[in-house]
Amino acid sequence: MGALRRLRARQVLYAAGVAALVGPAALLLVGCEPAEAGGLNSVAVAVTTDKRATGRLQHDGYPVQWLSCIGTAEAGGSTDKGSPRPVSAVGVDCEGRTGGGQKIIVYGRVTGIHGETCVRGKLTGKVDGKTVFTASVLGECEGSGAGSGGQHEPSPDCTDEHGKSKGK
């Protein structure tokens, strides 16, 4: 039993170390990935989804120990002139753990972001296999969050009772 605890402790430390190293690197890469005018950037989508999903899970009573997201741009095809079309959707897959060791997964398709405050698309969050949210919008969608210094709490969901967006 002691060996199992040591192994889990090492896994947690490894995950924390990876998150500490990869997080800032991912933020630096945001400026390196080309994004067509009006297109989505898969790294920016992954980072923003991570933040907004963490906020939603915390709001719903699931203390997030760590969460890591990966975004994969869906091919936009090409125009009649052969140039690439802007990326209009990014598939997102996230995994992590709660403070109590429960497995977290968040997945879906993101079709828009608003800075770091809002993610639009179709996202599902699960904790230990149980669906804890499905959302078409996560975060603060009414504006950019200007004036709050970026320190505001995300709203739990920017959709009405019928799943319609309340935002712009």
CSV table of C-alpha atoms in Angstrom, one decimal:
chain,number,residue,atom,x,y,z
A,1,MET,CA,0.0,0.0,0.0
A,2,GLY,CA,2.9,2.4,0.8
A,3,ALA,CA,4.4,1.7,-2.6
A,4,LEU,CA,1.1,2.6,-4.3
A,5,ARG,CA,0.9,5.9,-2.3
A,6,ARG,CA,4.5,6.8,-3.3
A,7,LEU,CA,3.7,6.0,-7.0
A,8,ARG,CA,0.6,8.2,-6.9
A,9,ALA,CA,2.6,11.0,-5.2
A,10,ARG,CA,5.2,10.8,-8.0
A,11,GLN,CA,2.4,10.9,-10.6
A,12,VAL,CA,0.9,14.0,-9.0
A,13,LEU,CA,4.3,15.7,-8.8
A,14,TYR,CA,5.1,14.7,-12.4
A,15,ALA,CA,1.8,16.1,-13.6
A,16,ALA,CA,2.3,19.3,-11.6
A,17,GLY,CA,5.8,19.7,-13.1
A,18,VAL,CA,4.6,19.1,-16.6
A,19,ALA,CA,1.8,21.6,-16.1
A,20,ALA,CA,4.3,24.2,-14.7
A,21,LEU,CA,6.6,23.7,-17.7
A,22,VAL,CA,4.1,23.3,-20.5
A,23,GLY,CA,1.6,26.0,-19.4
A,24,PRO,CA,3.9,29.0,-20.0
A,25,ALA,CA,5.3,27.3,-23.1
A,26,ALA,CA,1.8,27.0,-24.5
A,27,LEU,CA,1.1,30.6,-23.8
A,28,LEU,CA,4.3,31.6,-25.7
A,29,LEU,CA,3.2,29.4,-28.6
A,30,VAL,CA,0.0,31.2,-29.1
A,31,GLY,CA,1.8,33.9,-31.0
A,32,CYS,CA,3.6,31.3,-33.1
A,33,GLU,CA,0.7,29.4,-34.6
A,34,PRO,CA,-0.6,31.1,-37.7
A,35,ALA,CA,-4.3,32.1,-37.6
A,36,GLU,CA,-6.1,33.5,-40.6
A,37,ALA,CA,-8.1,36.6,-40.0
A,38,GLY,CA,-11.3,35.6,-38.3
A,39,GLY,CA,-9.9,32.0,-37.7
A,40,LEU,CA,-9.4,30.2,-34.5
A,41,ASN,CA,-6.0,29.4,-33.0
A,42,SER,CA,-5.9,25.8,-31.5
A,43,VAL,CA,-3.5,26.7,-28.7
A,44,ALA,CA,-5.5,29.8,-27.6
A,45,VAL,CA,-8.7,27.7,-27.7
A,46,ALA,CA,-7.1,25.0,-25.5
A,47,VAL,CA,-5.7,27.5,-23.0
A,48,THR,CA,-9.0,29.4,-22.8
A,49,THR,CA,-11.1,26.2,-22.5
A,50,ASP,CA,-8.8,25.0,-19.7
A,51,LYS,CA,-9.4,28.2,-17.7
A,52,ARG,CA,-13.2,28.3,-18.4
A,53,ALA,CA,-13.8,24.6,-17.7
A,54,THR,CA,-11.8,24.9,-14.5
A,55,GLY,CA,-13.9,27.8,-13.4
A,56,ARG,CA,-17.1,26.0,-14.2
A,57,LEU,CA,-16.0,22.8,-12.4
A,58,GLN,CA,-14.9,24.8,-9.3
A,59,HIS,CA,-18.2,26.7,-9.3
A,60,ASP,CA,-20.1,23.4,-9.4
A,61,GLY,CA,-18.2,22.1,-6.4
A,62,TYR,CA,-15.5,20.0,-8.0
A,63,PRO,CA,-12.1,21.3,-6.7
A,64,VAL,CA,-9.7,21.0,-9.7
A,65,GLN,CA,-6.2,19.9,-8.8
A,66,TRP,CA,-5.1,20.1,-12.4
A,67,LEU,CA,-6.6,20.2,-15.9
A,68,SER,CA,-4.8,20.1,-19.2
A,69,CYS,CA,-6.4,20.7,-22.6
A,70,ILE,CA,-5.3,20.0,-26.1
A,71,GLY,CA,-6.9,21.7,-29.2
A,72,THR,CA,-6.9,20.2,-32.7
A,73,ALA,CA,-7.9,22.6,-35.5
A,74,GLU,CA,-10.4,21.2,-37.9
A,75,ALA,CA,-9.3,21.6,-41.5
A,76,GLY,CA,-10.9,24.6,-43.1
A,77,GLY,CA,-10.3,23.4,-46.6
A,78,SER,CA,-9.1,25.9,-49.3
A,79,THR,CA,-10.6,28.7,-51.3
A,80,ASP,CA,-11.0,28.8,-55.1
A,81,LYS,CA,-7.6,30.4,-55.3
A,82,GLY,CA,-5.9,27.6,-53.3
A,83,SER,CA,-5.3,29.6,-50.1
A,84,PRO,CA,-6.3,28.0,-46.8
A,85,ARG,CA,-9.6,28.9,-45.2
A,86,PRO,CA,-9.6,30.2,-41.7
A,87,VAL,CA,-10.1,27.5,-39.0
A,88,SER,CA,-13.7,27.8,-37.8
A,89,ALA,CA,-13.8,24.9,-35.3
A,90,VAL,CA,-11.3,23.3,-32.9
A,91,GLY,CA,-11.8,19.9,-31.2
A,92,VAL,CA,-10.8,20.1,-27.6
A,93,ASP,CA,-9.8,17.2,-25.2
A,94,CYS,CA,-9.0,17.9,-21.6
A,95,GLU,CA,-8.1,15.6,-18.7
A,96,GLY,CA,-7.2,16.2,-15.1
A,97,ARG,CA,-8.0,15.3,-11.5
A,98,THR,CA,-10.0,16.8,-8.7
A,99,GLY,CA,-8.5,17.5,-5.3
A,100,GLY,CA,-10.0,14.2,-4.2
A,101,GLY,CA,-8.4,12.2,-7.0
A,102,GLN,CA,-11.4,11.9,-9.2
A,103,LYS,CA,-10.7,11.8,-13.0
A,104,ILE,CA,-11.9,14.8,-15.0
A,105,ILE,CA,-12.5,14.9,-18.7
A,106,VAL,CA,-13.8,17.8,-20.8
A,107,TYR,CA,-14.3,17.4,-24.5
A,108,GLY,CA,-16.1,19.0,-27.4
A,109,ARG,CA,-16.0,21.3,-30.3
A,110,VAL,CA,-15.2,25.0,-29.9
A,111,THR,CA,-16.5,27.4,-32.6
A,112,GLY,CA,-15.5,30.7,-30.9
A,113,ILE,CA,-13.6,32.4,-28.1
A,114,HIS,CA,-13.7,35.9,-26.6
A,115,GLY,CA,-10.2,36.6,-25.3
A,116,GLU,CA,-9.7,34.5,-22.3
A,117,THR,CA,-13.2,35.1,-20.9
A,118,CYS,CA,-15.6,33.1,-23.1
A,119,VAL,CA,-15.7,29.8,-25.0
A,120,ARG,CA,-18.5,29.0,-27.4
A,121,GLY,CA,-19.2,25.6,-28.9
A,122,LYS,CA,-20.5,22.3,-27.5
A,123,LEU,CA,-18.6,21.1,-24.5
A,124,THR,CA,-19.1,18.2,-22.0
A,125,GLY,CA,-17.5,17.9,-18.6
A,126,LYS,CA,-17.3,14.6,-16.7
A,127,VAL,CA,-16.0,13.7,-13.3
A,128,ASP,CA,-15.4,10.0,-12.6
A,129,GLY,CA,-17.5,9.2,-15.7
A,130,LYS,CA,-20.6,11.2,-14.5
A,131,THR,CA,-21.6,14.1,-16.8
A,132,VAL,CA,-21.5,17.2,-14.6
A,133,PHE,CA,-22.1,19.8,-17.4
A,134,THR,CA,-22.9,20.2,-21.0
A,135,ALA,CA,-22.7,23.8,-22.3
A,136,SER,CA,-22.8,25.8,-25.5
A,137,VAL,CA,-20.9,28.7,-23.7
A,138,LEU,CA,-18.5,28.7,-20.8
A,139,GLY,CA,-17.3,31.9,-19.1
A,140,GLU,CA,-18.2,35.6,-19.1
A,141,CYS,CA,-19.8,36.2,-22.4
A,142,GLU,CA,-21.4,39.6,-22.0
A,143,GLY,CA,-18.2,41.5,-22.5
A,144,SER,CA,-14.4,41.4,-22.4
A,145,GLY,CA,-14.3,41.6,-18.6
A,146,ALA,CA,-12.7,45.1,-19.0
A,147,GLY,CA,-12.7,47.1,-15.8
A,148,SER,CA,-12.4,44.0,-13.5
A,149,GLY,CA,-8.7,43.5,-14.1
A,150,GLY,CA,-9.4,40.0,-15.3
A,151,GLN,CA,-10.0,38.9,-11.7
A,152,HIS,CA,-13.8,38.2,-12.1
A,153,GLU,CA,-15.3,34.8,-11.6
A,154,PRO,CA,-16.7,33.2,-14.7
A,155,SER,CA,-20.4,32.8,-14.8
A,156,PRO,CA,-21.3,29.1,-14.5
A,157,ASP,CA,-23.1,29.1,-17.9
A,158,CYS,CA,-24.0,31.8,-20.4
A,159,THR,CA,-27.0,29.9,-21.7
A,160,ASP,CA,-30.7,30.1,-20.8
A,161,GLU,CA,-32.8,27.2,-19.7
A,162,HIS,CA,-33.3,26.1,-23.3
A,163,GLY,CA,-29.6,26.1,-24.2
A,164,LYS,CA,-29.8,29.3,-26.1
A,165,SER,CA,-26.8,31.7,-25.8
A,166,LYS,CA,-27.5,34.8,-23.6
A,167,GLY,CA,-24.4,36.6,-25.0
A,168,LYS,CA,-23.9,38.5,-28.2
